[in-house]
Short mmCIF file of C-alpha atoms in Angstrom, two decimals:
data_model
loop_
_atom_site.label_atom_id
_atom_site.label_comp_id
_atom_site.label_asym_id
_atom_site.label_seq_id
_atom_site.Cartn_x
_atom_site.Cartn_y
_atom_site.Cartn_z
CA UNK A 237 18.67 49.53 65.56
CA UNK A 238 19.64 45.96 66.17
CA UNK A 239 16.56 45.72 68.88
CA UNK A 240 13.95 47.83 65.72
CA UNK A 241 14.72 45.24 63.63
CA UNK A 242 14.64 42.04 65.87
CA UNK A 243 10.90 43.20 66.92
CA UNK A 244 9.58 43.59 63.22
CA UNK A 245 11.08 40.23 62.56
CA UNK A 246 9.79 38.95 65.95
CA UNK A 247 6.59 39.84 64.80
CA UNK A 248 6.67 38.97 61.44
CA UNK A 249 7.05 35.30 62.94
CA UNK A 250 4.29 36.13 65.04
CA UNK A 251 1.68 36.95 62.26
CA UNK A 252 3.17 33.76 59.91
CA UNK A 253 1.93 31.49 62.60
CA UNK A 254 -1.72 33.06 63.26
CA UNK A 255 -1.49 33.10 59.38
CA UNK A 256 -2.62 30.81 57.25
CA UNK A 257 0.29 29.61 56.76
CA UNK A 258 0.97 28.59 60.11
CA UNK A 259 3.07 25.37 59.14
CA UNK A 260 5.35 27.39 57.57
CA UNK A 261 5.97 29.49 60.96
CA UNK A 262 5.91 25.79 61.91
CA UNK A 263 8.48 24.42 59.94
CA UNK A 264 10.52 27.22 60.93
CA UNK A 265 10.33 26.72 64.33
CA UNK A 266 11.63 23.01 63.92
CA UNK A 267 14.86 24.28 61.81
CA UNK A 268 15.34 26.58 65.03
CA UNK A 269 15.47 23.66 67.14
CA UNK A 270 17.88 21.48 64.60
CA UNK A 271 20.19 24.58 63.52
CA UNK A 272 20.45 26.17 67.61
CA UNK A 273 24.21 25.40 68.40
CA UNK A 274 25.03 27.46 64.73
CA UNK A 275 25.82 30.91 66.24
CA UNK A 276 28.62 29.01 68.58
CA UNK A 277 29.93 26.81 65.74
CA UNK A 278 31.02 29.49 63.35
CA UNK A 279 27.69 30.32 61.94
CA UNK A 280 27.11 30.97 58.32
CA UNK A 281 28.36 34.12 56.51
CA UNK A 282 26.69 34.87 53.03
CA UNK A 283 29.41 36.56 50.85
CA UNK A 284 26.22 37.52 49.06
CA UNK A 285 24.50 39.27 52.48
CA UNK A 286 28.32 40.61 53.05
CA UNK A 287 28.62 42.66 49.38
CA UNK A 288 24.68 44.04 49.71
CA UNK A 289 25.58 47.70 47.75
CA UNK A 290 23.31 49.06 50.89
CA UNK A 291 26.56 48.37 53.15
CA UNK A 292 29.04 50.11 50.25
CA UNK A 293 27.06 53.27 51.41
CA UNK A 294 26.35 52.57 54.76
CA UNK A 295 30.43 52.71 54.90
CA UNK A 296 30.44 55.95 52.75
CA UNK A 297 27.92 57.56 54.90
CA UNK A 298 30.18 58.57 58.00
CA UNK A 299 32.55 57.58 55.96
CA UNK A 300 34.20 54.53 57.88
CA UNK A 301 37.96 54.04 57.07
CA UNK A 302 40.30 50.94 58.23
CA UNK A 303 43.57 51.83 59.18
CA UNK A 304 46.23 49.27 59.46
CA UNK A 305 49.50 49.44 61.38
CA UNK A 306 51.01 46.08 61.38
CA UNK A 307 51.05 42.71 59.45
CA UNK A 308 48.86 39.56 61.00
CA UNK A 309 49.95 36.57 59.33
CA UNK A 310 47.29 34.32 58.34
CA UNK A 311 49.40 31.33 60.13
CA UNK A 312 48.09 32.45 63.27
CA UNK A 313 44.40 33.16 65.09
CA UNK A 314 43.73 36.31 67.11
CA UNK A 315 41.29 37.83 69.46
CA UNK A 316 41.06 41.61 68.51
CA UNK A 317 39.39 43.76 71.70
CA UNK A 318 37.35 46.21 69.75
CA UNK A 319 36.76 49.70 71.57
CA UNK A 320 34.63 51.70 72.68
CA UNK A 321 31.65 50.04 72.21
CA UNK A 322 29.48 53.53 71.39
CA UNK A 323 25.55 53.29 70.89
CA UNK A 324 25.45 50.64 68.55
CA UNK A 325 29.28 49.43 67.76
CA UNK A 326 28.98 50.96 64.25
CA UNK A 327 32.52 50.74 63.10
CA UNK A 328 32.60 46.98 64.45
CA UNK A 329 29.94 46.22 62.34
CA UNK A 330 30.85 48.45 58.87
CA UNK A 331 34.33 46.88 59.69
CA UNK A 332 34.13 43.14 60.41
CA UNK A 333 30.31 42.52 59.19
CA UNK A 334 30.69 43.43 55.58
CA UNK A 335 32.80 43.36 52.48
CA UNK A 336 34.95 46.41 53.92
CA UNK A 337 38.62 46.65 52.86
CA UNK A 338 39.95 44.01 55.97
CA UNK A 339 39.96 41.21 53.58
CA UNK A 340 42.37 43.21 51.37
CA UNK A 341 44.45 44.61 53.95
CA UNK A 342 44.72 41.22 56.20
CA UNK A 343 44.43 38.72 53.78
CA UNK A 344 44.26 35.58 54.79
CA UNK A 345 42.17 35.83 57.67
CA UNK A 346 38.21 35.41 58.16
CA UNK A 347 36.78 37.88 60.67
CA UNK A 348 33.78 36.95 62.70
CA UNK A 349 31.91 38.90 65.25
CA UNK A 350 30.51 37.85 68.35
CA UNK A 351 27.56 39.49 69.78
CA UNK A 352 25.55 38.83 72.61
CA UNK A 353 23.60 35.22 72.56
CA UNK A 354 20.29 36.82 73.22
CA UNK A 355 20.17 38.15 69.46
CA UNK A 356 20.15 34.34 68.28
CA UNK A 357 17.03 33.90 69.42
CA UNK A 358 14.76 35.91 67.20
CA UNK A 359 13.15 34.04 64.73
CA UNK A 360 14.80 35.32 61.34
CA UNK A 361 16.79 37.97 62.34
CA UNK A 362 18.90 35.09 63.53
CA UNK A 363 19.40 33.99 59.98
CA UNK A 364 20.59 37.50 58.34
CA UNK A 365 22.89 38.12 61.28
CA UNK A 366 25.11 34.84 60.79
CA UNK A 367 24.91 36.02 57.21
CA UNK A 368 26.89 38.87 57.71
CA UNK A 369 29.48 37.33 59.85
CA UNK A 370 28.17 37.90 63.13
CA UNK A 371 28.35 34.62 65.87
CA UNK A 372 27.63 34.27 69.68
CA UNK A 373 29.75 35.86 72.31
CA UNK A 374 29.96 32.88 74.63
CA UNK A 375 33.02 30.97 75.26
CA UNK A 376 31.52 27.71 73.50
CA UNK A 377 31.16 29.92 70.76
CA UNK A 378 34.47 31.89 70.78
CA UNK A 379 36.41 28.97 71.36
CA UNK A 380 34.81 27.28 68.26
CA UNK A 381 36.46 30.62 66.33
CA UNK A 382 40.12 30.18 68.26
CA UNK A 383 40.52 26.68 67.65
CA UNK A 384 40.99 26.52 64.29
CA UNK A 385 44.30 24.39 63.89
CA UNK A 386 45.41 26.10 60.77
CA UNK A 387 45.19 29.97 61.65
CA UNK A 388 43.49 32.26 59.72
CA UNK A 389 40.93 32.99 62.51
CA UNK A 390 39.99 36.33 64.25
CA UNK A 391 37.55 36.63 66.75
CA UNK A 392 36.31 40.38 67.30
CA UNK A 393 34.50 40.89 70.87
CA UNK A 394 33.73 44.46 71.15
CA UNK A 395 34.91 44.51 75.06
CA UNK A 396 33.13 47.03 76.72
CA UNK A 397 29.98 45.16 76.07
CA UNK A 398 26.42 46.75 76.57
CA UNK A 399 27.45 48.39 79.81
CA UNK A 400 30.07 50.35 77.84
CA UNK A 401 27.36 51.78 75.90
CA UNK A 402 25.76 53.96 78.75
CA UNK A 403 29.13 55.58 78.81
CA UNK A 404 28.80 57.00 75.11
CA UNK A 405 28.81 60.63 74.84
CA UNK A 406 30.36 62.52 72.67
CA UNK A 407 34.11 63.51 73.85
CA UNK A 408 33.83 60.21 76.07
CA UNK A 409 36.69 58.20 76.44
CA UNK A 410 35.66 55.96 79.29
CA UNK A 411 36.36 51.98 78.72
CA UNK A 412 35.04 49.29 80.97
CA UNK A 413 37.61 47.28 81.00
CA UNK A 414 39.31 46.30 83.93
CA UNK A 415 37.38 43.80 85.32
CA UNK A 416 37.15 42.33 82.00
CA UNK A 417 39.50 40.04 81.60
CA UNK A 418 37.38 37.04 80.78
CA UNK A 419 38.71 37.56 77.13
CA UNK A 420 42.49 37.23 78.19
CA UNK A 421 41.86 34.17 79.55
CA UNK A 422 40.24 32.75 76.26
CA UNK A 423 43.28 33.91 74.60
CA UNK A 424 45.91 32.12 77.19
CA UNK A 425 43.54 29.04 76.27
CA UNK A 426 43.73 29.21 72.31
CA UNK A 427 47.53 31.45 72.29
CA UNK A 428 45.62 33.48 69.68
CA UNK A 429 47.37 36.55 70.07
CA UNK A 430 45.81 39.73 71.09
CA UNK A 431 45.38 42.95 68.98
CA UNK A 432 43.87 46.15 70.30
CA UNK A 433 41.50 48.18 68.38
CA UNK A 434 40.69 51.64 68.88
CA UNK A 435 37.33 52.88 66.72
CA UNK A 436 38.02 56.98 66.53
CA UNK A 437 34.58 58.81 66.56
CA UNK A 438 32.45 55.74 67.65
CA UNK A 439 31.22 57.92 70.49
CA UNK A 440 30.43 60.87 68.00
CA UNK A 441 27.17 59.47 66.24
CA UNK A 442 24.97 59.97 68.87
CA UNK A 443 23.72 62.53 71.62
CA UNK A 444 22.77 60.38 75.09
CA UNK A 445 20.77 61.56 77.71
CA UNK A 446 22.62 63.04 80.71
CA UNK A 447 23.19 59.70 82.65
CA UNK A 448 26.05 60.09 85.48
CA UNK A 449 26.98 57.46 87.48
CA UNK A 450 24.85 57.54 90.86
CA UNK A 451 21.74 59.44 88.95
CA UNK A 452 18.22 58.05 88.59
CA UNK A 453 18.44 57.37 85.19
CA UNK A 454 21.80 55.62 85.08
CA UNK A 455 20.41 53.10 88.05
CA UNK A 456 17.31 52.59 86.30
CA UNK A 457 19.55 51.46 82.81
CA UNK A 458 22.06 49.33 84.80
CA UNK A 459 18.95 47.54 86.44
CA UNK A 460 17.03 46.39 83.03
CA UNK A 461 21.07 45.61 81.64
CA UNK A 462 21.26 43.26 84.32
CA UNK A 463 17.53 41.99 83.77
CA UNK A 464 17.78 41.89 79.76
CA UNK A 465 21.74 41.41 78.82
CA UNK A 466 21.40 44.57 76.64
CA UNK A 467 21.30 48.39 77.98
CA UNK A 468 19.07 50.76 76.67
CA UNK A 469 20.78 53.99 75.89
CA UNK A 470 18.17 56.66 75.39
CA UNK A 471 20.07 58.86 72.19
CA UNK A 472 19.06 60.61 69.03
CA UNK A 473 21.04 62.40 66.45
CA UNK A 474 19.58 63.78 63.22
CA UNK A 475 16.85 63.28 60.93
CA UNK A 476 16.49 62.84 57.25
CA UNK A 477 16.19 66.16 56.09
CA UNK A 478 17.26 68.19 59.46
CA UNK A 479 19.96 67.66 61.52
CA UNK A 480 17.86 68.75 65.00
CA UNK A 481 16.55 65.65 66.25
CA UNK A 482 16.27 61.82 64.55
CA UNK A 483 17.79 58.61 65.35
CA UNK A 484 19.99 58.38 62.00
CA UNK A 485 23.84 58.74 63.13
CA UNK A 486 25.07 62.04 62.79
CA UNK A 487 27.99 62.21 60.04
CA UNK A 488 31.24 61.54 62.02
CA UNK A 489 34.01 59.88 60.35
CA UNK A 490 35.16 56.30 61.83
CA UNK A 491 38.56 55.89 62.17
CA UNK A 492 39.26 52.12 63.10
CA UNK A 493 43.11 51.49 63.91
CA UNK A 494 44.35 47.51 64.05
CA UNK A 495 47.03 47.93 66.38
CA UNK A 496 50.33 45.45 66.22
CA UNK A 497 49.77 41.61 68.03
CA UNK A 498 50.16 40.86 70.89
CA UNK A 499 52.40 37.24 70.95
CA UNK A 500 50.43 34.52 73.28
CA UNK A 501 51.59 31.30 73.71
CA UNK A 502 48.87 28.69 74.78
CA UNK A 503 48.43 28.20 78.39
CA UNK A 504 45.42 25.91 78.93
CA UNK A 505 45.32 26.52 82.42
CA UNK A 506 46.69 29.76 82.94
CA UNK A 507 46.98 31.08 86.45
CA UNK A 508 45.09 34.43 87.90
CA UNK A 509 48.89 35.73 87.94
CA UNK A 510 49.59 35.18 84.11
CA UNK A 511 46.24 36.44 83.05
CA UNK A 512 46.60 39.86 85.14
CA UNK A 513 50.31 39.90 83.85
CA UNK A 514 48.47 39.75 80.16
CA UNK A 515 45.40 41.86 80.82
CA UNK A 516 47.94 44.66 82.07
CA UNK A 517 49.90 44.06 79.00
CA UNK A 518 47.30 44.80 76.54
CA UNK A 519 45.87 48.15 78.56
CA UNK A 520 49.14 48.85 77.84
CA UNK A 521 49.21 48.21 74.50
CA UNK A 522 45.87 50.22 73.79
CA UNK A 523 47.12 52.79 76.00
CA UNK A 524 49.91 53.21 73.38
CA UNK A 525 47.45 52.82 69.76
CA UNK A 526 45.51 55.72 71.46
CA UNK A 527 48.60 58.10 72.18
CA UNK A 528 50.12 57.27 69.30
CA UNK A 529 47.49 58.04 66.93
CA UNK A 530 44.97 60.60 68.88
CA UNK A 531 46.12 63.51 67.03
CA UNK A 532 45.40 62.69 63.69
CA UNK A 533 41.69 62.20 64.57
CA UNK A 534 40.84 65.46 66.19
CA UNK A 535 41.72 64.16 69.93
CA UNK A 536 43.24 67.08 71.95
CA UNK A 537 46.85 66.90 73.29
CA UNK A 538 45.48 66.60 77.10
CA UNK A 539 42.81 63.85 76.59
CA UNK A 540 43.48 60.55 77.54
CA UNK A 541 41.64 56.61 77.94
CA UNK A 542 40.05 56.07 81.27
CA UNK A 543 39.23 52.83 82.08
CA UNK A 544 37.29 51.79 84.47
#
């Protein structure tokens, strides 16, 4: 969806400048220069963009739900690991990237998103993204979001990241996490303190091509992930008016659980001992918000996280 949309804005840009009203295209491209370092410093989230009605049924549509299982005072900033990723992080983005029920449940603190760099670039699309909440993955960026001296802060990285995606099927429970550990370290750096998330039914909304590791397909899609930043999935779901084939989400409900903080103290240098100490900590941790809450949302008794 994210990539649909970036080309028809792409290429609305495109036919502005052979337009003619190329200067506007031209103007445009000079804001891009002035406003480039945005996405890393925060960006800049439209309550407006955030309470479009089209996102009160977008949310109603699966429908996606919130759940909450501990208090996270405002006093402090955190880095919540979002999982799994699925095909398009859907409850990250119903959750974090509009006027969902977290304000009212954590209040206090301002959510923000980060999502690969790469999306920044697109003329326009740029623009609605930050409205929503959304801001750049890298560490410039994420450390602009930690820093904040008063609290009130949380930075959501959905961990997996686009290589997680290729392992979305249905009944999947396979994270790519363990090398991943990049995010521990930012949170030594900032003592924001670590939540796990667990998104029940992301990997429900969409069918995916038959892609085992070692298969022609899968090697061809880690390849062009490398190449581009982004993997390319190949999935469909349902239609409009039939449920055989389509590319709208199939209706799953989305179950996203907050799990409890994890307490950091700041470390600016932190040692590869202290950050393996943490990063076992938190698998841990979600290890725990999956048992303890699998049952309730249809996971059987004998199915458990695999990470990888």
């Amino acid at each position: 969806f994210f990539s649909l949309v970036a080309e028809v804005c792409c290429g609305l840009f495109v036919i502005l400048i052979l337009s003619n009203f190329w200067f506007l295209g031209v103007l445009y491209l000079l804001w891009l220069y002035l406003d480039w370092e945005m996405p890393c410093r925060g960006g800049r989230r439209s309550q407006w963009v955030r309470s479009w009605t089209v996102w009160k049924y977008f949310r109603e549509y699966f429908p996606i739900t919130l759940i909450k299982t501990s208090d996270l005072s405002p006093d402090h900033n955190y880095l919540l690991g979002f999982h799994p990723h699925g095909v398009l992080a859907a409850g990250a983005f119903g959750n974090f990237c509009t006027s969902s029920s977290f304000k009212n449940l954590f209040p206090g603190l301002t959510p923000y998103l980060h999502i690969m760099p790469i999306w920044f670039s697109c003329p326009f699309f740029r623009e609605y993204i930050m409205s929503a909440g959304m801001v750049s993955a890298s560490k410039e960026s994420v450390s602009y979001v930690l820093n904040n001296k008063g609290g009130g802060h949380a930075s959501i990285i959905v961990i997996g990241g686009a290589e997680e995606s290729l392992n979305a099927h249905p009944g999947g429970l396979t994270l790519n996490i363990l090398k991943r550990k990049g995010f521990i370290k930012m949170a030594l750096k900032h003592g924001a303190h670590l939540v796990p998330v667990f998104c029940f039914g992301e990997n429900e909304l969409f069918k995916q091509v038959a892609n085992p590791k070692g298969s022609r397909l899968r090697t061809i899609q880690e390849k062009l992930q490398k190449i581009m930043g982004f993997a390319l999935p190949l999935f469909h779901a349902r239609g409009v008016f039939q449920y055989s084939f389509g590319l709208i989400p199939y209706r799953q409900p989305l179950h996203t659980v907050v799990g409890s903080p994890i307490p950091v103290q700041q470390n600016l240098n932190p040692s590869t001992e202290e950050i393996e100490q943490l990063h076992a900590l938190y698998l841990q941790k979600l290890r725990t918000l999956f048992e303890e809450h699998k049952r309730n949302y249809g996971i059987p008794e004998h199915k458990s996280l695999v990470f990888e």
